[in-house]
Tab-separated table of C-alpha atoms in Angstrom:
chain	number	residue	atom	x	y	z
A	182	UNK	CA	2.051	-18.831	35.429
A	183	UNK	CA	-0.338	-18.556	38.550
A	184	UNK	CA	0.470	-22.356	39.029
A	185	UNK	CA	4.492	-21.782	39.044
A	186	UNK	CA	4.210	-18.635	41.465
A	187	UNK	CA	2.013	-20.267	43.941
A	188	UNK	CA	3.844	-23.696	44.040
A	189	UNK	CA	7.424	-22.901	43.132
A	190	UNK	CA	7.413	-18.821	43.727
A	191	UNK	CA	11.444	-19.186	44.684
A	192	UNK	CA	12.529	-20.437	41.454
A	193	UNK	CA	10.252	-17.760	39.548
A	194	UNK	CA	13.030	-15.092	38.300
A	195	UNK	CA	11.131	-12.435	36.632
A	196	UNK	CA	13.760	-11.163	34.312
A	197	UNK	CA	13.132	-8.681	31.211
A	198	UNK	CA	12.895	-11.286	28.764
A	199	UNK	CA	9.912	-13.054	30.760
A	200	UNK	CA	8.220	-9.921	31.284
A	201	UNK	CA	8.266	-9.461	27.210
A	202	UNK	CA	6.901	-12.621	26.451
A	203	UNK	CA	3.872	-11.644	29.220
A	204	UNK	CA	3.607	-8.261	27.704
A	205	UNK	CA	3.717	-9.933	23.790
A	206	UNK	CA	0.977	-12.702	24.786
A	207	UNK	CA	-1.672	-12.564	22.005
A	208	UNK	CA	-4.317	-13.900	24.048
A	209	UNK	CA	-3.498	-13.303	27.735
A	210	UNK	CA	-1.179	-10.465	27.641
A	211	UNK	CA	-3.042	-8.337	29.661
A	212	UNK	CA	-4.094	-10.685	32.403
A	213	UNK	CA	-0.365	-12.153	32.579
A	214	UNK	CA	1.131	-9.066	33.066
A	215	UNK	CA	-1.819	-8.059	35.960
A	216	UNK	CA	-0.599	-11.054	37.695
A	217	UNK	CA	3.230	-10.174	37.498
A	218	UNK	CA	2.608	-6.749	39.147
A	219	UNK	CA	0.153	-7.880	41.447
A	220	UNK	CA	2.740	-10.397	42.762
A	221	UNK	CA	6.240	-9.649	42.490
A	222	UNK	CA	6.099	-5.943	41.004
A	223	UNK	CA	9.156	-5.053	42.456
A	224	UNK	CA	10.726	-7.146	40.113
A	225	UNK	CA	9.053	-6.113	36.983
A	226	UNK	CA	11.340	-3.547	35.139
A	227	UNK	CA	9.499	-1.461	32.486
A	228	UNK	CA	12.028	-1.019	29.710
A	229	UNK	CA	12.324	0.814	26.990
A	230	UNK	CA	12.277	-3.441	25.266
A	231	UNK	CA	9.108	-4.037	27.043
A	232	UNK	CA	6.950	-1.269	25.967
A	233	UNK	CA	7.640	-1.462	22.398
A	234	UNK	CA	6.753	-5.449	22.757
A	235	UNK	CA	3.477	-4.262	24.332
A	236	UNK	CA	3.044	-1.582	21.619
A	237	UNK	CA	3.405	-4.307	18.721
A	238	UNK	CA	1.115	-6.917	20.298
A	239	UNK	CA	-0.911	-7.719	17.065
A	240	UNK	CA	-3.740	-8.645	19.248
A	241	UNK	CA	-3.730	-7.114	22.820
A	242	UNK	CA	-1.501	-4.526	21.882
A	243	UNK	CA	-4.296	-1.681	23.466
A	244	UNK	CA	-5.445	-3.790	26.883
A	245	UNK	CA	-1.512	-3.861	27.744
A	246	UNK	CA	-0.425	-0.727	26.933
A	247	UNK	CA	-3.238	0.505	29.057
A	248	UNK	CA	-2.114	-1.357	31.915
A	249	UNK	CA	1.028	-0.397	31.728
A	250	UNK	CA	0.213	3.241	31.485
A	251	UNK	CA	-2.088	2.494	34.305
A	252	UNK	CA	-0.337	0.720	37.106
A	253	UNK	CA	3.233	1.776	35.833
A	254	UNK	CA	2.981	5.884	35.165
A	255	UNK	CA	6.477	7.042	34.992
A	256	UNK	CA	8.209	3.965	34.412
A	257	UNK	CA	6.637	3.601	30.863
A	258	UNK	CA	9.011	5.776	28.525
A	259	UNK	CA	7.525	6.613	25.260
A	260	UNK	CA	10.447	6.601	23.188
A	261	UNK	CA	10.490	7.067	19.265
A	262	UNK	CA	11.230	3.248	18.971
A	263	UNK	CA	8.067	2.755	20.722
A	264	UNK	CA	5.789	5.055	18.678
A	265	UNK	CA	7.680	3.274	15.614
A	266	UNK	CA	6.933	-0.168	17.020
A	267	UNK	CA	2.876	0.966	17.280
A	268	UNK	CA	3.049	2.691	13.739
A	269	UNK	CA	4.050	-0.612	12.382
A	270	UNK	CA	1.386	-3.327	14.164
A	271	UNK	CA	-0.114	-3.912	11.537
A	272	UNK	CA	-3.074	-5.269	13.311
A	273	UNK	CA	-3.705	-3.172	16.360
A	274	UNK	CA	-1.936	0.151	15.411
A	275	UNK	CA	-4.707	1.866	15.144
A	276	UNK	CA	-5.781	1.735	18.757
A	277	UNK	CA	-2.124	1.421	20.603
A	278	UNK	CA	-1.685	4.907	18.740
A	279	UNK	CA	-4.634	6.553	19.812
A	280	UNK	CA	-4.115	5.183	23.023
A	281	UNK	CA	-0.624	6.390	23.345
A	282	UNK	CA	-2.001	10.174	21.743
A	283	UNK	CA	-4.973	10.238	24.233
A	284	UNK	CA	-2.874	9.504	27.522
A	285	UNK	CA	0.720	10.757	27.032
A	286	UNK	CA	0.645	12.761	23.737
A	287	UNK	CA	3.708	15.160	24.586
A	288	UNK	CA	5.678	12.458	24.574
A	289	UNK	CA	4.742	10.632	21.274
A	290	UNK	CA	7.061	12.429	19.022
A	291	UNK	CA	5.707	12.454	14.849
A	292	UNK	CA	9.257	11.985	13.388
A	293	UNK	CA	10.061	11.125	9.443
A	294	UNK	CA	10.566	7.219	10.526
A	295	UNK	CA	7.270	6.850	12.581
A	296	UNK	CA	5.297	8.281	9.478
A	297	UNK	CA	7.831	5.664	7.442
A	298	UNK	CA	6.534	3.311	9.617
A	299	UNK	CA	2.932	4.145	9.492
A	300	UNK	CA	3.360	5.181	5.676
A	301	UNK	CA	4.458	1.082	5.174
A	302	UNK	CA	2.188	-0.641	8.258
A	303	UNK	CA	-0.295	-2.985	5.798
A	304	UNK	CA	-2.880	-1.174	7.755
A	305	UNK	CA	-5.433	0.089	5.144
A	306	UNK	CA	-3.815	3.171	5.948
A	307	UNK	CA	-5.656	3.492	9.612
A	308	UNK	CA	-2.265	4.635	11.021
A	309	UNK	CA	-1.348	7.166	8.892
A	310	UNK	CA	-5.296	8.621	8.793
A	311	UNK	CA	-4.743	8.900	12.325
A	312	UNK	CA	-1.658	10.999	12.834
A	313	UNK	CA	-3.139	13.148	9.742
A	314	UNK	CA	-6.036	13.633	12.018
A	315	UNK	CA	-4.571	13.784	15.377
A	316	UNK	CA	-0.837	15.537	14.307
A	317	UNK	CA	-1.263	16.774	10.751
A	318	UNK	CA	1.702	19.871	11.539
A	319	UNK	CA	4.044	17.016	12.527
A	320	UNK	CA	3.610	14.788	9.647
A	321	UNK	CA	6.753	15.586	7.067
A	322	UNK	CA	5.584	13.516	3.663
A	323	UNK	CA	9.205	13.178	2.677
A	324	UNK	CA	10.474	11.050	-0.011
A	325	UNK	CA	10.949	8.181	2.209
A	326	UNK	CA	7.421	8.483	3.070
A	327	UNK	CA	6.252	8.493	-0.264
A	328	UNK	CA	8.537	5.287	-0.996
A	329	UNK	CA	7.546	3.473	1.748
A	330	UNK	CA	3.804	3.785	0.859
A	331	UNK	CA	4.329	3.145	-2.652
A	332	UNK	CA	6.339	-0.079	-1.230
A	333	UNK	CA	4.071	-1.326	1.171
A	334	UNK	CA	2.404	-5.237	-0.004
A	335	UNK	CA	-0.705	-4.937	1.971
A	336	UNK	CA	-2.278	-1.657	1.939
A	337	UNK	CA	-0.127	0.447	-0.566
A	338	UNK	CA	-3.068	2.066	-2.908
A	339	UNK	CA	-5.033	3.271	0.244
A	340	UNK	CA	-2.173	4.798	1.519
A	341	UNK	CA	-0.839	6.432	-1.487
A	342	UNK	CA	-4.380	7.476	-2.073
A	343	UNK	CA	-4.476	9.234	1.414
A	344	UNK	CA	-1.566	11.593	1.042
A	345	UNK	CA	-2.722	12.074	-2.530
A	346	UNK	CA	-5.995	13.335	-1.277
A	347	UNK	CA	-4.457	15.063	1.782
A	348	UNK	CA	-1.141	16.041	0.857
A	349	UNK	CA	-0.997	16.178	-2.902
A	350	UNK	CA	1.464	19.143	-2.937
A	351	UNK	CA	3.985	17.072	-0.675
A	352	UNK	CA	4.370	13.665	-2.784
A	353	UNK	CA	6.930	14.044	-5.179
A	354	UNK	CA	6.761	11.137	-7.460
A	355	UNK	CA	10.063	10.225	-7.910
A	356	UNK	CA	12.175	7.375	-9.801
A	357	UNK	CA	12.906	5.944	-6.577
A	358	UNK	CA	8.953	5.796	-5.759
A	359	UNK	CA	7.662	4.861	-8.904
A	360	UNK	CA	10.525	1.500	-8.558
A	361	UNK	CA	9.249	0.654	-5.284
A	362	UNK	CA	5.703	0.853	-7.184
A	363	UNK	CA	7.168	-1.792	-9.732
A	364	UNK	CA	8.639	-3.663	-7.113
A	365	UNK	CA	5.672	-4.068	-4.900
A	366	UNK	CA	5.218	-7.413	-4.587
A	367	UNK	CA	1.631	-7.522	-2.719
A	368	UNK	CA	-0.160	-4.409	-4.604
A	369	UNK	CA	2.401	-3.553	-6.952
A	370	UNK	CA	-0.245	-3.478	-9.845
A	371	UNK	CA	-2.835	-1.363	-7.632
A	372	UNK	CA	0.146	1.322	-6.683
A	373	UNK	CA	1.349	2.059	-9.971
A	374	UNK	CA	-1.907	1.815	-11.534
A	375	UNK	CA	-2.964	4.775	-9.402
A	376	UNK	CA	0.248	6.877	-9.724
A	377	UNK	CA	-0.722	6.410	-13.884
A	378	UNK	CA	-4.217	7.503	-13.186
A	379	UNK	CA	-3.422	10.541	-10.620
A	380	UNK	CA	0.404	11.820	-11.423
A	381	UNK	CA	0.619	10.529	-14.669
A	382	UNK	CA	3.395	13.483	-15.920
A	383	UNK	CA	5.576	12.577	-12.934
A	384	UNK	CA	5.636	9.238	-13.690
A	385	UNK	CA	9.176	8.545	-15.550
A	386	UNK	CA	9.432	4.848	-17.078
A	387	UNK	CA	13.203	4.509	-16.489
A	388	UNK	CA	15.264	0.864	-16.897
A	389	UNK	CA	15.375	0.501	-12.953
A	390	UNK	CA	11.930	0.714	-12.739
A	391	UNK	CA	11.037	-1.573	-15.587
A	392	UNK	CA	13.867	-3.935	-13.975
A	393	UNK	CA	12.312	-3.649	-10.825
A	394	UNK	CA	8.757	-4.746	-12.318
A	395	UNK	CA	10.319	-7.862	-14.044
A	396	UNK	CA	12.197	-8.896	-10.550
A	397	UNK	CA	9.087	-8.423	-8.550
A	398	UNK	CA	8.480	-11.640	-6.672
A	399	UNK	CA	5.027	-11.851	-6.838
A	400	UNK	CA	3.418	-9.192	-9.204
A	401	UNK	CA	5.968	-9.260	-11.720
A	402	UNK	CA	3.227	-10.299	-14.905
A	403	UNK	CA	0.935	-7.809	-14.075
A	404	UNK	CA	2.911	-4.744	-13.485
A	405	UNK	CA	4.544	-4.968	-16.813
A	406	UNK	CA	1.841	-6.019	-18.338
A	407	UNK	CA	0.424	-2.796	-16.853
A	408	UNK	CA	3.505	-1.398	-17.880
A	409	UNK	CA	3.220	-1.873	-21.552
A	410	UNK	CA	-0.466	-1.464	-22.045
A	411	UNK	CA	-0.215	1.979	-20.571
A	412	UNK	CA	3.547	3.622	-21.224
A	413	UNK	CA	4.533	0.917	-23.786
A	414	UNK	CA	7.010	3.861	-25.945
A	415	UNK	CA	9.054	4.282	-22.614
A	416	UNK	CA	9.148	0.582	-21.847
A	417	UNK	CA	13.077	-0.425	-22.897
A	418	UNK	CA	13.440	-3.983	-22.714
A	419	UNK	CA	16.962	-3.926	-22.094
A	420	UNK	CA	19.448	-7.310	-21.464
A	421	UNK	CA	19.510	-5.733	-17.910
A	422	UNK	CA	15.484	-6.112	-17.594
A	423	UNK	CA	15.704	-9.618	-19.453
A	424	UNK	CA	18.151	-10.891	-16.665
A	425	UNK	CA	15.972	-9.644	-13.976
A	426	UNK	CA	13.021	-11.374	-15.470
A	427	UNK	CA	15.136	-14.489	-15.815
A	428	UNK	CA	16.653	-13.990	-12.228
A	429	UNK	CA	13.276	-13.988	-10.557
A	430	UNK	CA	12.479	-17.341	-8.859
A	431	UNK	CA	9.113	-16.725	-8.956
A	432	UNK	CA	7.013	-14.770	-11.421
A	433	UNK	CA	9.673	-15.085	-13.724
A	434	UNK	CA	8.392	-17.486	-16.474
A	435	UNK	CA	5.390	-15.813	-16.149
A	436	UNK	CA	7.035	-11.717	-16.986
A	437	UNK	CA	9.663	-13.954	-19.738
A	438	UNK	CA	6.427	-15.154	-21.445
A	439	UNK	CA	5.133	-11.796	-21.270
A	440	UNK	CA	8.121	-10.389	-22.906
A	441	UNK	CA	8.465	-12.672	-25.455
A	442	UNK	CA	4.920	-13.006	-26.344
A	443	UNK	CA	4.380	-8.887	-26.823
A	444	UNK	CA	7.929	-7.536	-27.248
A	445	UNK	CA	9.764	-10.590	-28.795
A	446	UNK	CA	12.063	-8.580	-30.839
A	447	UNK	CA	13.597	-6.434	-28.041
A	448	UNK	CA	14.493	-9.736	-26.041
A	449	UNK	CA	18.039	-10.390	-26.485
A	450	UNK	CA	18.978	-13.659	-25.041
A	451	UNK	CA	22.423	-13.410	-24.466
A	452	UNK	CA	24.780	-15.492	-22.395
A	453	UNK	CA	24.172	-13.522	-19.029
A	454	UNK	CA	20.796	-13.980	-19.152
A	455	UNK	CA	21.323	-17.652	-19.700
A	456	UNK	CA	23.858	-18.146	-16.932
A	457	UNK	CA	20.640	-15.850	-15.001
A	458	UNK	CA	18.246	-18.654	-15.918
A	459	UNK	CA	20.635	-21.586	-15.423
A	460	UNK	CA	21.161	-20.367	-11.939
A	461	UNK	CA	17.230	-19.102	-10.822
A	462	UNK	CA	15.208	-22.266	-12.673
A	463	UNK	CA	14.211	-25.352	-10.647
A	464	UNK	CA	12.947	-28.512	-12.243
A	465	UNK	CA	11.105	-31.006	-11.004
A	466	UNK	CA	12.653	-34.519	-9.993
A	467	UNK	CA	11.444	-37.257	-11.484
């Protein structure tokens, strides 16, 4: 970039989008965007685009943002989409958050999608242990919330655990929570082992959920396994559930096997779930 502004400076058009990609450069974000200012900052717009590109840098999320808060003041807007957009870096959201707290705090805003956000980051729960720390009055555990936790592939159990711990009397454990449990395709098995162990009376084995743990992705095996080891009486294996199983591209054999070895009886193969298979299965070419 130095190279281009010193040789060819006239044909350098600083427009928004070049002043993201400075602002979203994992290695040299901070130095890029020091150059841009020190050279042609009258043509370097801070908008509302830019800042939430700095705030989701996964690796020099902080160094920018402080720049920009730096050498930019008023121009830097800290709009919900931006505190959403640090809520959800899943690698630096930590410290763009605290950053963003620490120097212009009345404006970060603690609304029910920034805790989504946080609640569902994949950041062992770093995020969300911050705003209960920094902004516990703002932080509304809604159902969302709860759902988004319960959802979330990376880092669901610590989160869960943390509003458990924090803000028991606030998570409802709903059907809609306990599905995105089943469905969780990263730490399904950890989520809903933990909503057993904790909230076991709220915990309602319904056919969506036990659909949702035979069409999870990933997971799918051990879920129900966990499933019907732990609530087995409440487990239904209806032709609904047997179509998801069949219908998921791939844990699928693995949850049919399951089925069929411990509930064989209750499997109906009928022609839906056939058609399910005949249009989910690969084979191999010769």
């Amino acid at each position: 970039m130095a190279l281009l502004l010193n040789q060819r400076g006239d044909d350098v058009k600083i427009t928004e989008e070049v002043v993201k990609a400075a602002v979203g450069n994992l290695r040299s974000g901070k130095e890029v965007i020091a150059l841009l200012l020190d050279q042609r900052g009258n043509e370097v717009k801070i908008t509302e685009e830019v800042v939430k590109t700095a705030a989701r840098n996964l690796s020099s999320g902080k160094e920018v943002m402080a720049l920009l808060l730096d050498k930019c003041g008023e121009e830097v807007k800290i709009t919900e989409e931006v505190v959403k957009a640090a809520a959800r870096n899943w690698n630096k959201g930590k410290e763009v958050m605290a950053l963003l707290l620490d120097k212009r705090g009345e404006e970060v805003k603690i609304t029910e999608e920034v805790v989504k956000a946080a609640a569902g980051t994949g950041l062992s729960g770093k995020v969300m242990a911050l705003l209960l720390a920094k902004r516990s009055d703002e932080v509304k555990v809604t159902d969302e919330v709860v759902k988004a936790a319960a959802g979330d592939g990376f880092s669901g159990k610590e989160v869960m655990a943390l509003l458990l711990d924090q803000r028991s009397n606030e998570v409802k454990i709903t059907e809609e929570v306990v599905k995105a449990a089943a469905g969780n395709s990263g730490s399904g098995k950890e989520v809903m082992a933990l909503l057993l162990d904790r909230r076991s009376n709220e915990v309602k084995i319904t056919e969506e959920v036990v659909k949702a743990a035979a069409g999870n992705s990933s997971s799918g095996k051990e879920v129900m396994a966990l499933l019907l080891d732990r609530r087995s009486n409440e487990v239904k294996i209806t032709e609904e559930v047997v179509k998801a199983a069949a219908g998921n591209r791939n844990s699928g054999k693995k949850v049919m096997a399951l089925l069929l070895n411990q509930r064989r009886d209750d499997v109906e193969i009928t022609e839906d779930v056939v058609k399910t298979a005949a249009g989910t299965c690969t084979v191999a070419r010769k």
